[in-house]
Coordinates of C-alpha atoms and ligand atoms in Angstrom, one line a residue:
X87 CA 84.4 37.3 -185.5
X88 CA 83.4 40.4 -182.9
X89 CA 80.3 38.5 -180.5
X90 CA 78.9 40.8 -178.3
X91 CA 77.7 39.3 -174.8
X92 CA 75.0 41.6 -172.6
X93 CA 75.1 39.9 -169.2
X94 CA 78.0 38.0 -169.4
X95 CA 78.9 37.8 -166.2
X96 CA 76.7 35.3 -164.8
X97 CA 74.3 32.0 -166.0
X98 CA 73.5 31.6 -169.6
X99 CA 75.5 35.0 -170.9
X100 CA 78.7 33.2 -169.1
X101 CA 78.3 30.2 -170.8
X102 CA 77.9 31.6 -173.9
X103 CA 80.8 33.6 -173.9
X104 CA 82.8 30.3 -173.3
X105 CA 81.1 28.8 -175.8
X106 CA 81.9 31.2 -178.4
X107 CA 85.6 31.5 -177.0
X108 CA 85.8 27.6 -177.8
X109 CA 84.6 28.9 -181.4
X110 CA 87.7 31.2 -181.4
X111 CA 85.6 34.1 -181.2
X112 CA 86.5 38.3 -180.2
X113 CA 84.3 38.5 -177.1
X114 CA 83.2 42.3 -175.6
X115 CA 81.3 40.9 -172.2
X116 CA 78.9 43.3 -170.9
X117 CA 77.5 43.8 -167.0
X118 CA 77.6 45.7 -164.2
X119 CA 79.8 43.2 -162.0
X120 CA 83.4 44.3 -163.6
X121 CA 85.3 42.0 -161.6
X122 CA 83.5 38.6 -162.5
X123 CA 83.7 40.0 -166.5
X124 CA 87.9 40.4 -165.9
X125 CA 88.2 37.0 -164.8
X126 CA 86.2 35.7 -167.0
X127 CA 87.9 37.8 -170.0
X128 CA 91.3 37.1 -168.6
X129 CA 90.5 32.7 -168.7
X130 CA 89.1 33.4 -172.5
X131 CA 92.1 35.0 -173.5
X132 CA 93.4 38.6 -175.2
X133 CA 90.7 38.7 -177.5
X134 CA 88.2 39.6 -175.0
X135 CA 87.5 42.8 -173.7
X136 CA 85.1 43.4 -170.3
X137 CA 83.3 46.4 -170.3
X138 CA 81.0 47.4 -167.1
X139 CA 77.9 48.3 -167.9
X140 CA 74.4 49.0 -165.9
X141 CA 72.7 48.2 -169.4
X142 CA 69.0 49.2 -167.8
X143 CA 69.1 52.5 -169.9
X144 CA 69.1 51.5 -173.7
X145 CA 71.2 55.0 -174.5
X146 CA 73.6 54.1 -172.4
X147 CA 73.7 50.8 -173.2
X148 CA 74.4 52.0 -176.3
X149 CA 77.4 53.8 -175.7
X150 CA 78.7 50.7 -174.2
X151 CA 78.1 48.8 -177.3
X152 CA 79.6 51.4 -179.3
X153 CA 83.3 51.4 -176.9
X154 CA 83.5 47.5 -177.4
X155 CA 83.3 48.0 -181.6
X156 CA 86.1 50.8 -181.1
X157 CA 87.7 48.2 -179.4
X158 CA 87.3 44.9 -181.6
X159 CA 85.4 46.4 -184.9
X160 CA 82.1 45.5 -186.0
X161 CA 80.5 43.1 -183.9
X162 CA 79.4 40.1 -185.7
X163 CA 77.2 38.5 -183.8
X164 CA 75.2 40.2 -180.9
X165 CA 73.8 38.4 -177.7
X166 CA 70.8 39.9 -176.4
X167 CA 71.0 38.2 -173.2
X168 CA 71.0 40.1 -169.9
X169 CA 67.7 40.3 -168.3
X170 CA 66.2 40.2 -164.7
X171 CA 63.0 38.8 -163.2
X172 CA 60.2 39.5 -160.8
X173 CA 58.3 36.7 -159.4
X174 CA 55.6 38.8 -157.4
X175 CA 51.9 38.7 -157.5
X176 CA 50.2 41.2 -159.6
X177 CA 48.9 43.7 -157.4
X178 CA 52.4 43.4 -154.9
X179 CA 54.7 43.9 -157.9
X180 CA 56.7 47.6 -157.3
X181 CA 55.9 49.2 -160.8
X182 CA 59.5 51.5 -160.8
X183 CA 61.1 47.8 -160.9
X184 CA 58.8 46.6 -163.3
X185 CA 59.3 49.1 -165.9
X186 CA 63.1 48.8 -165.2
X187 CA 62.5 45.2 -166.2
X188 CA 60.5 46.1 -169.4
X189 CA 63.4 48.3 -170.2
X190 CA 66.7 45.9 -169.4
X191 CA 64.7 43.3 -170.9
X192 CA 62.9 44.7 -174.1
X193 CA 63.6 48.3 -175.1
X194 CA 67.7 48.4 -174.6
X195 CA 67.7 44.4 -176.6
X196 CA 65.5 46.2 -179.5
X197 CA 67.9 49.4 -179.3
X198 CA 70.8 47.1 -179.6
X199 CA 69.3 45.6 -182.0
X200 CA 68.8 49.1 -183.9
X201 CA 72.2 50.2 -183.6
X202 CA 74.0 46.7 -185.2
X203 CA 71.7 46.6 -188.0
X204 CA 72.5 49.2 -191.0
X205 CA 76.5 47.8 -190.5
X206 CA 75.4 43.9 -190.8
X207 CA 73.0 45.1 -193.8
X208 CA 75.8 46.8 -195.5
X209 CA 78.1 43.9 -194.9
X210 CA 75.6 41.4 -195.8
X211 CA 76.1 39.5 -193.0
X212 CA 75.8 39.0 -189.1
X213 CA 73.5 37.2 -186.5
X214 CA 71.3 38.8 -183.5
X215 CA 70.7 36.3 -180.7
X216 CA 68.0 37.4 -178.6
X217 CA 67.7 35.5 -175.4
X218 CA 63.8 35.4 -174.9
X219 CA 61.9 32.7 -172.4
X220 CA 59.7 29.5 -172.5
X221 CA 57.6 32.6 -170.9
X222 CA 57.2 34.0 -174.0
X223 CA 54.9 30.9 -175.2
X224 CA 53.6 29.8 -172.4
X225 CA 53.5 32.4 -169.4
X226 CA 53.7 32.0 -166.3
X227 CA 51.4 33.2 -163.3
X228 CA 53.0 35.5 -160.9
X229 CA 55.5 37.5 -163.3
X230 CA 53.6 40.1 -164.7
X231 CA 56.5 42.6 -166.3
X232 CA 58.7 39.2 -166.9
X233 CA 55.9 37.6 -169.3
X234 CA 55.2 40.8 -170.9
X235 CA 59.2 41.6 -171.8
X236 CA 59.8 37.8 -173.0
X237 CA 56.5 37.8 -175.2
X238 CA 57.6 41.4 -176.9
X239 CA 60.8 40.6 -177.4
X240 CA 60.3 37.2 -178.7
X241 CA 57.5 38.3 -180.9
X242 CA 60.1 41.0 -181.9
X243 CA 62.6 38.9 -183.0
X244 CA 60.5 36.0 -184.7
X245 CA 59.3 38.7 -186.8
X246 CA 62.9 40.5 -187.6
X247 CA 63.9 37.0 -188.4
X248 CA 61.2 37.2 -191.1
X249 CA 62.2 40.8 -192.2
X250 CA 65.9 40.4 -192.8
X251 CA 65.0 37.0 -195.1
X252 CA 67.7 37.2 -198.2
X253 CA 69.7 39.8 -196.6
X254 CA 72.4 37.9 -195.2
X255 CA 72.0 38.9 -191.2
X256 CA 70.1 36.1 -189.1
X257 CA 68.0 36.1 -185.9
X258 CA 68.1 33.6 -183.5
X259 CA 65.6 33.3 -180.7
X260 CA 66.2 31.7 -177.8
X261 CA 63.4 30.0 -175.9
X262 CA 65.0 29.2 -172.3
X263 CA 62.6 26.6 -169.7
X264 CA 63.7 26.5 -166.4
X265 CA 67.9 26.4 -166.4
X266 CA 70.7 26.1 -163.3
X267 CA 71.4 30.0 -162.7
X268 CA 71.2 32.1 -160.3
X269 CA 68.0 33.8 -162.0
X270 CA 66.6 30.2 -162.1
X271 CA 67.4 28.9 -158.6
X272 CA 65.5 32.6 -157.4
X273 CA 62.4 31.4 -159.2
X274 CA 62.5 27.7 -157.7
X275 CA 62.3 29.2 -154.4
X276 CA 59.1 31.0 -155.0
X277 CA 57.8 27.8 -157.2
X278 CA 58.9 24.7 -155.2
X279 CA 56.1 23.5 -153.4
X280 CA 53.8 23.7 -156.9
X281 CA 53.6 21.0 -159.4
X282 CA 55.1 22.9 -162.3
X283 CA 58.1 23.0 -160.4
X284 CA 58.6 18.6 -159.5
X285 CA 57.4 18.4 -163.3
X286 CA 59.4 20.8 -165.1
X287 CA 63.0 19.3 -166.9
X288 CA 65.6 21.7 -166.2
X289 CA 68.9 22.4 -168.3
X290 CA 72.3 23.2 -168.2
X291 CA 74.5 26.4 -169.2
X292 CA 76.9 24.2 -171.1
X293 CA 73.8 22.6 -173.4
X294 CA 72.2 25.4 -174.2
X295 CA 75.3 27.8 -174.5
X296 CA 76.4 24.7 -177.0
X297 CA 72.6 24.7 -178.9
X298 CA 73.1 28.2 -179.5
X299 CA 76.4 28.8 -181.3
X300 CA 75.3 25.6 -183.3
X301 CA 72.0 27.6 -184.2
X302 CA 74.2 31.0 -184.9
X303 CA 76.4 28.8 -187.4
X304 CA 73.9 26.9 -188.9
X305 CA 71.6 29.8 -189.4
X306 CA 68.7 28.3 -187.5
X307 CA 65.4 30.2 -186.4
X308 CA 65.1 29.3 -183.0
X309 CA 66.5 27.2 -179.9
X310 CA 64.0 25.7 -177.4
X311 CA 65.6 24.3 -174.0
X312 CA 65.1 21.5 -173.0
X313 CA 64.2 20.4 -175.8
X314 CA 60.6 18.8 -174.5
X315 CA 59.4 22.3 -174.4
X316 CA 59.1 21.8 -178.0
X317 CA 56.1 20.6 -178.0
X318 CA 54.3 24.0 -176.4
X319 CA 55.5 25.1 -180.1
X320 CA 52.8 21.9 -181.8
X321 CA 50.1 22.2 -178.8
X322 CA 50.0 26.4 -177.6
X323 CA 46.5 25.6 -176.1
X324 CA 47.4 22.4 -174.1
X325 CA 50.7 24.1 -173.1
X326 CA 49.5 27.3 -171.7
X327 CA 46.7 25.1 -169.8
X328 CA 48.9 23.4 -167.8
X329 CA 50.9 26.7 -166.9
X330 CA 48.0 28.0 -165.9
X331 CA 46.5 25.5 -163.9
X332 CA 50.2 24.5 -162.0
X333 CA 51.1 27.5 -161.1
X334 CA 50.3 28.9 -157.9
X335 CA 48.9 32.0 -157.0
X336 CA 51.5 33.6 -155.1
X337 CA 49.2 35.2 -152.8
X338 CA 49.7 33.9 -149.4
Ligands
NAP279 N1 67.7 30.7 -165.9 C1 66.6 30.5 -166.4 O1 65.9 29.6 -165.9 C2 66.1 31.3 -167.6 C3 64.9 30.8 -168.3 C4 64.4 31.5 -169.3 C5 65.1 32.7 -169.8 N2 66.2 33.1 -169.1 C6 66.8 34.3 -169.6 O2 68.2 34.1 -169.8 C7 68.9 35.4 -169.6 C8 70.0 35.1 -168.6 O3 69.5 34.6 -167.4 P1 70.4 33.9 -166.3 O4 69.5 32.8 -165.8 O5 71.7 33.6 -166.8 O6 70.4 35.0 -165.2 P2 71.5 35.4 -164.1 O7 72.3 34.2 -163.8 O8 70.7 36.2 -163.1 O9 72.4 36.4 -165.0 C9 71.8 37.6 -165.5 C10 72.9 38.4 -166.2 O10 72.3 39.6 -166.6 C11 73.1 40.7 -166.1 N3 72.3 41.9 -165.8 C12 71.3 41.9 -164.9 N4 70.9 43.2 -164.8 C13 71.8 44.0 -165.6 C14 71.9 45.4 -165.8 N5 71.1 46.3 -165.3 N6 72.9 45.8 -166.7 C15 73.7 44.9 -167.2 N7 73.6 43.5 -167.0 C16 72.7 43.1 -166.2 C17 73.8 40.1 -164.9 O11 75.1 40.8 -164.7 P3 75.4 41.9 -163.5 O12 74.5 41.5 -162.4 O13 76.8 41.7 -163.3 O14 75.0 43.2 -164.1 C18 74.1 38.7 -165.3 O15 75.3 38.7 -166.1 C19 67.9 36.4 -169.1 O16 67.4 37.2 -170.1 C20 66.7 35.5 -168.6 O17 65.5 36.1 -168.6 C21 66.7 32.4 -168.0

């Protein structure tokens, strides 16, 4: 089994990989920090292959995706995972960096996406993992490109899921609160002295890298982490409220 990990050098795309290696997957590790891929590749064993790759272009990141199936073969099961965040006010947030964001965190995922599908349609099989955000259903204040790239890519992926029904090839989607990584200890820093932030339950890499190969093997829809941001699923109204109201402004 080929998994494909963008952003694998860091966080939640780390953790994954290991969790797939503990599955006895073929790994192809995707980033732009080479070094931490190789010795993570070279811990998981000869079965993984690091490829540096700035993955903000979808062409490019492309290419890259098609180097690691000449490599390991067709990849099984791709991880849509690497993605960045601003945490900026509106009207302070640098637009080039934003649409960077939209494009690392939406268009190269979808073009990914695009270029794994006819092969896991003609081989009946396969599973696209897109790594989206508790952002996606209930946003937060203060990261205006972020919200809009986990909505569309979520809303994406619930609705390939959907699509691909009796074909054989699954979508997962991923539904991240607040977890230990360096992306999530830059957010508490901007958040800490709000509410949200001394209310919010945090996760782990290692849970939620666990939660997701047990919702690629089992098929599942979608993971939600921790798992009390379930409920935002059963009250939408009631859960966006309170993101709303607890989050600060971000304007001083
Ligand atoms: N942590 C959280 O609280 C949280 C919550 C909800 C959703 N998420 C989502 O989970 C995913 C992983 O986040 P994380 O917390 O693990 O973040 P992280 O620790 O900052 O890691 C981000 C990963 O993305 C890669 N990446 C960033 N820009 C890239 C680029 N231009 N090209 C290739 N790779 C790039 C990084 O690798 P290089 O820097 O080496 O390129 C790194 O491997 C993201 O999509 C994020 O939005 C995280």
């Amino acid at each position: 089994m080929h998994v494909c990990v963008t952003g694998a050098s860091a966080g939640i795309g780390e953790g994954l990989a290991r969790a797939f290696a503990a599955r006895g997957a073929s790994l192809s590790l995707l980033a732009r920090r080479k070094e931490r891929l190789e010795v993570l590749a070279a811990e998981l064993g000869d079965a993984t292959l690091a490829l540096e790759a700035d993955l903000v272009d979808p062409k490019r990141a492309e290419a890259s995706v098609v180097a690691a199936e000449a490599a390991l073969g067709p990849i099984d099961v791709l991880v849509n995972n690497a993605g960045v965040q601003i945490v900026a006010a509106a009207e302070r947030t640098d637009p080039d960096a934003g649409e960077a964001l939209l494009s690392l965190n939406v268009a190269t995922p979808l073009r990914l996406i695009r270029h794994v599908l006819p092969g896991m349609l003609a081989r009946k099989g396969g599973t696209i993992v897109n790594v989206a955000s508790m952002a996606a259903l209930s946003p937060v204040p203060g990261m205006l490109y972020y919200n809009a790239s986990k909505g569309g890519l979520a809303n994406a992926s619930e609705a390939l899921r959907g699509e691909l029904a009796g074909t054989g090839v699954n979508v997962v989607t991923v539904y991240p609160g607040p977890v230990h990584t360096d992306m999530g200890a830059r957010a508490i820093v901007r958040y800490e002295q709000t509410l949200a932030a001394r209310l919010a339950p945090w996760g782990t890499v290692d849970e939620l890298s666990k939660l997701v190969v047990a919702a690629v093997e089992r098929g599942r829809a979608r993971v939600i982490y921790p798992r009390s941001y379930a409920a935002s699923l059963h009250f939408p109204n009631l859960s966006r409220w309170l993101s709303l109201k607890l989050a600060p402004a971000l304007r001083d």
